[in-house]
Phi, psi and omega in degrees: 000136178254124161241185204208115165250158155211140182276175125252119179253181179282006182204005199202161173239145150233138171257140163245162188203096214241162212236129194281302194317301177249341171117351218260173192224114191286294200213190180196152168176152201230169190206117176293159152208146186292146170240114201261093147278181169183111151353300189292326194214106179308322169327319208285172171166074212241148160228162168244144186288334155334331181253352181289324205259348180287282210303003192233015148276305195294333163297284171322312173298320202290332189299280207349317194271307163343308214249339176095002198264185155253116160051244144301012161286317173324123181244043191130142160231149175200145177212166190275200141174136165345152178218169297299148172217128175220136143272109182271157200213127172290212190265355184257006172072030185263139170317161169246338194194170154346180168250125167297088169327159166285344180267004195278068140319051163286315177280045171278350175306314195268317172316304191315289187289338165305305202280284207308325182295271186332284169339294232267021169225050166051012193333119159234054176262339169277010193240353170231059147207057108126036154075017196210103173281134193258143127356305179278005153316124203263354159320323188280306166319289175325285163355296167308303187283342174298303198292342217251347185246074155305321185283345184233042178282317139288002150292293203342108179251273208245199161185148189241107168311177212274338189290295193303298179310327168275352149319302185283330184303291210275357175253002166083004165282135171201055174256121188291339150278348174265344226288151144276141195231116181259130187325337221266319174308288177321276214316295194310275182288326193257359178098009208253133208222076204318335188284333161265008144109012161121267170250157187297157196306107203291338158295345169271347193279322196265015113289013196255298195216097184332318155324353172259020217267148198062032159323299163327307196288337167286336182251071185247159207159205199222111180243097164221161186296201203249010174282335191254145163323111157317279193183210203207132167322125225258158164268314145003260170336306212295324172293321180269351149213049163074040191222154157295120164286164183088001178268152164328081231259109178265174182291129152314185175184202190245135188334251233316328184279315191283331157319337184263339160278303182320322180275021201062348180327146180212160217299128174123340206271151170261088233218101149322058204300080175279123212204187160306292173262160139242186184211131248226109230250196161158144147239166194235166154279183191267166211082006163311087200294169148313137157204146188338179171018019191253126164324346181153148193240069208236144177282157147092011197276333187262287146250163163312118181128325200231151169252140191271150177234140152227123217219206181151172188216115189315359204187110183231266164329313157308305176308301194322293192342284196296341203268275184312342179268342162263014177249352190065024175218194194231157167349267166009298224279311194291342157288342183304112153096350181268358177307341191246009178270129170284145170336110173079003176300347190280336208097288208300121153257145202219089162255141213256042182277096152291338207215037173057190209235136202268277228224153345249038192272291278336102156235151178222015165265003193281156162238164165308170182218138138228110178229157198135001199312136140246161189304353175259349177308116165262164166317301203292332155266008158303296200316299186276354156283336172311301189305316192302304198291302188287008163253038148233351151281340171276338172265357134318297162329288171307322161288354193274316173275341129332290207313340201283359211103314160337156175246159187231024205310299211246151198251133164242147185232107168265193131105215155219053163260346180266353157295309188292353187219070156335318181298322183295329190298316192280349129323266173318326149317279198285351174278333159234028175045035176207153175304144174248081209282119184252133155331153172275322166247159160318103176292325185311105196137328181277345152306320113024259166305325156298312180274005184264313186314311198284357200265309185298356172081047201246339177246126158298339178211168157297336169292310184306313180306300180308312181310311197265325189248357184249180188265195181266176193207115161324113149288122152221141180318172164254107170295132176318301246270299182317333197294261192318329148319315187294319216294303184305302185324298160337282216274359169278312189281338176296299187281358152254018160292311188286309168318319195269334194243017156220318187107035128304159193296152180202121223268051193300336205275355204237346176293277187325307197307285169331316188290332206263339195273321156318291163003260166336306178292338171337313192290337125338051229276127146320000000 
């Protein structure tokens, strides 16, 4: 049996096309669409879905045409896509305007007053998404476009993350009662919760702003996990993309969570979806409480059964970038050779918010920090305190998420910067002092291809699906000789995490000095 996953990332569709039997990966191809910034409003991130469905015809044919099959051998699809990403909509399921992106940090205005409203009554639909509603969210976006578009408020029917509108796109729905509405989605971003009976208490959004009044009723649908059918492929689609109609479509959810079935996770696991950001994936059992500053607490978000945890750091992959692009090099190159720097060797301590802070501050008013500089100082060691400062940011995270009750056994480095940058693996291995299992390949997609596999019946569970599709995965150790160092380090960067990102008390006169003594002991190579 042949299935078809597809990812939608921030600048690209990737379709995969993976063979259930044996495990194999027929093709793959991806097709861009622009991400509309602006110069006048730093904020903005907008996409149009109309260029989401172009790129995601133009994929699909080209694997097809790759992999050499027909088509219609495909027996299920299924996809993923940035989270939040909301789309507003008419009563015709047509856009009114762009997708507020998950990087569109427009709405803080409106985030500020939710979480604020939510605090001071205790809202506890807020307390299981880390006590904090973000800026990326979609109540606050819905919000924002209501305020800022008065003419199109009365078209305004519903509005959709991007996993459910392209769900709904490609099955031809367009009863605003059928929409599939994914858990994974609801739970994470909109508040949604079966112990309080579902999205938060429609009297409370219209105190926060009269413009929300009926919200709920707008957002109505079929909120179930990703076990269950959106629907089946429209002939319409089916003809643009070369596919049989009538196969089996399941509710979507968000890349990180299906990268993280992709990447093998399992209950217990921590799993790192590493990107321009990542995002930091976990499951608990069920009965897994809420805790502070975690994105979200929600069952059933990841697999059924299990409670999803989430949690990510606004900006990674993009910080390396931005680092190599003002030395006038490229990653790769500014890595070479950091594999032998002792803990701190650089001088440089880097707390990495360039783009604030997603998990467990969420300010999205923070800038980067870096300090230790002296006149000697390179790109490549800036590159290694960036990499240091975002795993001892993860291992905040991890402790964060420790605290709720979780067990935390195995480290997974997903997405796809850690197959290409061994040094960030072997880093984080010693920075949290456990193995770090990296894919051999790029899992994205391949998560994907697993719930498109269980939707087509080709698995009785995802586990059985995880044995056969996903990939084997390299390990790496936490060298001894690092552990006390990482140790000192830590506990140097914890208290200017909290310092700089709540105002906790901080012992500054004693930082630099520390820093300069690394330095030194540096020229020692690991």
């Amino acid at each position: 049996m042949i299935v078809a996953g597809v990812d939608f990332g921030t600048l690209s569709v990737r379709v995969t096309l993976m063979e259930t039997k044996t495990g194999a990966t027929l093709a793959g191809a991806t097709a861009g669409y622009p991400l509309k910034r602006s110069a006048a409003d730093p904020l903005l991130g907008a996409q149009a879905h109309a260029d989401h469905m172009t790129a995601l015809a133009a994929a699909m044919r080209e694997a097809i045409a790759k992999a050499g099959i027909d088509g219609r051998q495909v027996a299920a699809l299924a996809c993923d896509t940035t989270g939040s990403s909301v789309v507003m909509v008419d009563a015709d399921l047509q856009p009114l305007a762009d997708y507020y992106l998950w990087c569109d940090h427009r709405a803080h205005h409106e985030a500020a007053e939710i979480t604020a409203l939510g605090r001071a009554e205790g809202l506890e639909a807020l307390n299981w998404c880390g006590g904090t509603y973000s800026h990326e969210w979609g109540y606050a976006k819905v919000l924002h476009f209501l305020r800022h578009n008065p003419d199109l408020r009365d078209r305004f029917a519903t509005a959709l993350e991007h996993c459910d509108m392209v769900a709904a796109t490609l099955c031809g729905i367009t009863d605003l009662h059928e929409l599939p509405r994914s858990i994974c989605a609801a739970g994470h971003k909109w508040m949604y919760g079966a112990r309080w009976g579902g999205l938060p208490p429609q009297d409370f959004l219209s105190r926060v702003d009269p413009l929300f009044d009926g919200i709920n009723d707008r957002l109505a649908g079929r909120h179930v996990t990703s076990d269950a059918i959106a629907g089946h492929l429209s002939a319409e689609w089916a003809e643009k993309l070369g596919l049989s109609a009538g196969i089996p479509i399941p509710v979507g959810a968000f890349d990180a969570h299906w990268d993280a079935i992709g990447a093998g996770a399992r209950p217990g696991d921590i799993v790192n979806v590493v990107g321009t950001s990542t995002c930091i994936i976990g499951m608990g059992p069920e009965g897994f409480p809420p805790v502070p500053g975690l994105c979200g607490v929600v069952p059933g978000s990841v697999l059924p059964g299990w409670t999803g945890i989430e949690a990510g750091q606004s900006a990674t992959g993009d910080v390396f970038e931005a680092i190599a692009r003002r030395a006038g090099s490229d990653v790769a190159t500014l890595c070479e050779g950091l594999e032998s720097v002792p803990p701190g060797g650089s001088g440089l301590m880097r707390l990495n918010w360039d783009n604030g802070d997603r998990t467990v501050l969420v300010r999205s008013d923070l800038g980067a920090v870096t300090l230790g500089w002296d006149l000697n100082h390179t790109a490549a060691d800036e590159m290694h305190a960036a990499i240091e400062g975002m795993a001892m940011h993860v291992r905040i995270v991890t402790e964060r998420i420790e605290s709720g009750g979780a067990p935390t056994a195995r480290i997974v480095n997903a997405g796809g910067i850690p197959q290409k940058n061994a040094v960030l693996n072997q880093i984080y291995a010693d920075v949290l002092n456990r193995e770090v299992h990296v894919p051999a390949t790029s899992p994205v997609g391949t998560g994907s291809c697993i719930f498109a596999a269980v939707a087509a019946g080709a698995f009785e569970s995802f586990e059985a699906a995880q044995q056969v599709l996903c990939p084997p995965s390299q390990v790496f150790s936490p060298r001894p000789e690092a552990r006390l160092g990482y140790d000192a380090l830590f506990a140097l960067f914890r208290e200017l995490y909290f310092g700089f990102g709540e105002g906790r008390s901080v012992h500054l006169g004693a930082v630099l000095p520390q820093l300069r003594a690394n330095r030194l002991a540096g020229t020692e190579r690991i």
